[in-house]
Amino acid sequence: RLLASLAHSVLSDYSADVRAYSARALEWLSADIHFPMPCHRILLKALTTASQWTKTTCIAEALKMQASLSENRKPMVEHPGLLDAIATLSLLDGITDDEVKTCAISALERLSKEASTRHIMVKNEGVMTALTKATFANDGADDDFPDEGTPTALLMKTALKNLAEHM
């Protein structure tokens, strides 16, 4: 019930402070809740719901942190709506969305490391759109280092390479 309440507060509380603190609480809890804990599925649902709020990086950071642990990757990819939520964050285009977008792209790259779920990821339209768009993004960072590419683009190229055999 706590996780669901925090996700609800992130989206609907009238106070910006309460929304921010609720998002931060979900980020902190995601550092300690992992598969196969019984509440892991509930955390994933809360993060999926709360991902609609992008005023801070808390939720995207939580998703990236979850994707960092190999035991969490399969449950994340298989969780209803989670890939779509991360893909949506990866496609954000606002002037203040860069950090959230980068966290989400990092989460996708980490999820692509799980060989057993790559076939699911390649069938997700949002994921493939996000990967393709980020791979060919030009945010000006590569003007100084033409051979380097942007860090985000390099993450997505890695993810696409991981998923290529399942396309």
PDB file of C-alpha atoms in Angstrom, residues 10-123:
ATOM      1  CA  VAL A  10       3.874  11.764  -7.179  1.00  0.00           C
ATOM      2  CA  LEU A  11       1.180  12.286  -9.776  1.00  0.00           C
ATOM      3  CA  SER A  12      -1.658  13.958  -7.963  1.00  0.00           C
ATOM      4  CA  ASP A  13      -0.698  15.780  -4.785  1.00  0.00           C
ATOM      5  CA  TYR A  14      -1.343  19.511  -4.921  1.00  0.00           C
ATOM      6  CA  SER A  15       2.012  20.268  -3.309  1.00  0.00           C
ATOM      7  CA  ALA A  16       5.102  20.216  -5.488  1.00  0.00           C
ATOM      8  CA  ASP A  17       7.157  19.402  -2.405  1.00  0.00           C
ATOM      9  CA  VAL A  18       5.054  16.333  -1.618  1.00  0.00           C
ATOM     10  CA  ARG A  19       5.368  15.147  -5.240  1.00  0.00           C
ATOM     11  CA  ALA A  20       9.160  15.601  -5.122  1.00  0.00           C
ATOM     12  CA  TYR A  21       9.536  13.906  -1.728  1.00  0.00           C
ATOM     13  CA  SER A  22       7.339  11.006  -2.816  1.00  0.00           C
ATOM     14  CA  ALA A  23       9.426  10.544  -5.956  1.00  0.00           C
ATOM     15  CA  ARG A  24      12.595  10.640  -3.865  1.00  0.00           C
ATOM     16  CA  ALA A  25      11.142   8.053  -1.467  1.00  0.00           C
ATOM     17  CA  LEU A  26      10.425   5.728  -4.404  1.00  0.00           C
ATOM     18  CA  GLU A  27      13.998   6.228  -5.598  1.00  0.00           C
ATOM     19  CA  TRP A  28      15.372   5.346  -2.159  1.00  0.00           C
ATOM     20  CA  LEU A  29      13.139   2.299  -1.804  1.00  0.00           C
ATOM     21  CA  SER A  30      14.158   1.057  -5.246  1.00  0.00           C
ATOM     22  CA  ALA A  31      17.742   0.850  -3.979  1.00  0.00           C
ATOM     23  CA  ASP A  32      16.672  -1.789  -1.431  1.00  0.00           C
ATOM     24  CA  ILE A  33      13.842  -3.676  -3.128  1.00  0.00           C
ATOM     25  CA  HIS A  34      14.926  -6.246  -5.705  1.00  0.00           C
ATOM     26  CA  PHE A  35      13.748  -9.449  -7.321  1.00  0.00           C
ATOM     27  CA  PRO A  36      12.771 -11.999  -5.880  1.00  0.00           C
ATOM     28  CA  MET A  37      11.373  -9.970  -2.970  1.00  0.00           C
ATOM     29  CA  PRO A  38       7.561 -10.253  -2.905  1.00  0.00           C
ATOM     30  CA  CYS A  39       7.131  -6.472  -3.072  1.00  0.00           C
ATOM     31  CA  HIS A  40       9.380  -6.070  -6.137  1.00  0.00           C
ATOM     32  CA  ARG A  41       6.421  -6.402  -8.509  1.00  0.00           C
ATOM     33  CA  ILE A  42       4.579  -3.710  -6.527  1.00  0.00           C
ATOM     34  CA  LEU A  43       7.618  -1.422  -6.745  1.00  0.00           C
ATOM     35  CA  LEU A  44       7.742  -1.898 -10.523  1.00  0.00           C
ATOM     36  CA  LYS A  45       4.063  -0.998 -10.763  1.00  0.00           C
ATOM     37  CA  ALA A  46       4.629   2.116  -8.647  1.00  0.00           C
ATOM     38  CA  LEU A  47       7.607   3.184 -10.778  1.00  0.00           C
ATOM     39  CA  THR A  48       5.643   2.565 -13.971  1.00  0.00           C
ATOM     40  CA  THR A  49       2.821   4.762 -12.689  1.00  0.00           C
ATOM     41  CA  ALA A  50       5.088   7.485 -11.284  1.00  0.00           C
ATOM     42  CA  SER A  51       7.134   7.669 -14.485  1.00  0.00           C
ATOM     43  CA  GLN A  52       4.532  10.067 -15.869  1.00  0.00           C
ATOM     44  CA  TRP A  53       6.000  12.770 -13.609  1.00  0.00           C
ATOM     45  CA  THR A  54       9.266  14.109 -15.006  1.00  0.00           C
ATOM     46  CA  LYS A  55      10.010  17.217 -12.935  1.00  0.00           C
ATOM     47  CA  THR A  56      12.953  15.476 -11.223  1.00  0.00           C
ATOM     48  CA  THR A  57      15.202  12.584 -12.189  1.00  0.00           C
ATOM     49  CA  CYS A  58      14.123  10.478  -9.179  1.00  0.00           C
ATOM     50  CA  ILE A  59      11.893   8.007 -11.017  1.00  0.00           C
ATOM     51  CA  ALA A  60      14.235   7.679 -14.012  1.00  0.00           C
ATOM     52  CA  GLU A  61      17.162   7.178 -11.618  1.00  0.00           C
ATOM     53  CA  ALA A  62      15.170   4.505  -9.788  1.00  0.00           C
ATOM     54  CA  LEU A  63      14.492   2.689 -13.055  1.00  0.00           C
ATOM     55  CA  LYS A  64      18.164   2.939 -14.037  1.00  0.00           C
ATOM     56  CA  MET A  65      19.198   1.617 -10.628  1.00  0.00           C
ATOM     57  CA  GLN A  66      16.773  -1.292 -10.902  1.00  0.00           C
ATOM     58  CA  ALA A  67      18.082  -2.146 -14.393  1.00  0.00           C
ATOM     59  CA  SER A  68      21.645  -2.138 -13.070  1.00  0.00           C
ATOM     60  CA  LEU A  69      21.085  -5.409 -11.221  1.00  0.00           C
ATOM     61  CA  SER A  70      20.898  -8.463 -13.453  1.00  0.00           C
ATOM     62  CA  GLU A  71      18.314 -10.205 -11.261  1.00  0.00           C
ATOM     63  CA  ASN A  72      15.873  -7.302 -11.800  1.00  0.00           C
ATOM     64  CA  ARG A  73      16.107  -7.152 -15.600  1.00  0.00           C
ATOM     65  CA  LYS A  74      13.820 -10.024 -16.562  1.00  0.00           C
ATOM     66  CA  PRO A  75      11.020  -8.969 -14.173  1.00  0.00           C
ATOM     67  CA  MET A  76      11.347  -5.395 -15.428  1.00  0.00           C
ATOM     68  CA  VAL A  77      11.113  -6.286 -19.113  1.00  0.00           C
ATOM     69  CA  GLU A  78       8.157  -8.594 -18.428  1.00  0.00           C
ATOM     70  CA  HIS A  79       6.302  -6.088 -16.217  1.00  0.00           C
ATOM     71  CA  PRO A  80       3.226  -4.669 -18.015  1.00  0.00           C
ATOM     72  CA  GLY A  81       3.810  -1.117 -19.223  1.00  0.00           C
ATOM     73  CA  LEU A  82       7.330  -0.723 -17.849  1.00  0.00           C
ATOM     74  CA  LEU A  83       9.155  -0.822 -21.190  1.00  0.00           C
ATOM     75  CA  ASP A  84       6.659   1.687 -22.590  1.00  0.00           C
ATOM     76  CA  ALA A  85       7.223   3.947 -19.576  1.00  0.00           C
ATOM     77  CA  ILE A  86      11.009   3.863 -19.983  1.00  0.00           C
ATOM     78  CA  ALA A  87      10.696   4.397 -23.738  1.00  0.00           C
ATOM     79  CA  THR A  88       8.452   7.425 -23.144  1.00  0.00           C
ATOM     80  CA  LEU A  89      11.037   8.898 -20.769  1.00  0.00           C
ATOM     81  CA  SER A  90      13.746   8.188 -23.366  1.00  0.00           C
ATOM     82  CA  LEU A  91      11.843  10.157 -25.977  1.00  0.00           C
ATOM     83  CA  LEU A  92      11.281  13.297 -23.874  1.00  0.00           C
ATOM     84  CA  ASP A  93      12.203  16.375 -25.855  1.00  0.00           C
ATOM     85  CA  GLY A  94      11.735  19.317 -23.487  1.00  0.00           C
ATOM     86  CA  ILE A  95      14.441  21.796 -22.659  1.00  0.00           C
ATOM     87  CA  THR A  96      14.658  20.527 -19.060  1.00  0.00           C
ATOM     88  CA  ASP A  97      14.342  16.817 -19.824  1.00  0.00           C
ATOM     89  CA  ASP A  98      17.946  15.914 -20.674  1.00  0.00           C
ATOM     90  CA  GLU A  99      18.860  14.278 -17.354  1.00  0.00           C
ATOM     91  CA  VAL A 100      15.636  12.261 -17.178  1.00  0.00           C
ATOM     92  CA  LYS A 101      16.102  11.181 -20.789  1.00  0.00           C
ATOM     93  CA  THR A 102      19.710  10.128 -20.188  1.00  0.00           C
ATOM     94  CA  CYS A 103      18.722   8.024 -17.148  1.00  0.00           C
ATOM     95  CA  ALA A 104      15.972   6.320 -19.132  1.00  0.00           C
ATOM     96  CA  ILE A 105      18.293   5.587 -22.042  1.00  0.00           C
ATOM     97  CA  SER A 106      20.816   4.134 -19.597  1.00  0.00           C
ATOM     98  CA  ALA A 107      18.066   1.920 -18.183  1.00  0.00           C
ATOM     99  CA  LEU A 108      17.203   0.642 -21.671  1.00  0.00           C
ATOM    100  CA  GLU A 109      20.849  -0.096 -22.394  1.00  0.00           C
ATOM    101  CA  ARG A 110      21.167  -2.037 -19.136  1.00  0.00           C
ATOM    102  CA  LEU A 111      17.967  -3.971 -19.802  1.00  0.00           C
ATOM    103  CA  SER A 112      19.288  -4.938 -23.240  1.00  0.00           C
ATOM    104  CA  LYS A 113      22.125  -6.844 -21.537  1.00  0.00           C
ATOM    105  CA  GLU A 114      19.661  -9.578 -20.504  1.00  0.00           C
ATOM    106  CA  ALA A 115      19.824 -12.083 -23.353  1.00  0.00           C
ATOM    107  CA  SER A 116      16.685 -13.954 -22.279  1.00  0.00           C
ATOM    108  CA  THR A 117      14.433 -10.917 -22.747  1.00  0.00           C
ATOM    109  CA  ARG A 118      15.878  -9.318 -25.850  1.00  0.00           C
ATOM    110  CA  HIS A 119      13.145 -10.875 -27.998  1.00  0.00           C
ATOM    111  CA  ILE A 120      10.572  -8.952 -25.927  1.00  0.00           C
ATOM    112  CA  MET A 121      12.446  -5.666 -26.198  1.00  0.00           C
ATOM    113  CA  VAL A 122      12.763  -5.788 -29.993  1.00  0.00           C
ATOM    114  CA  LYS A 123       9.002  -6.236 -30.305  1.00  0.00           C
TER     115      LYS A 123
END
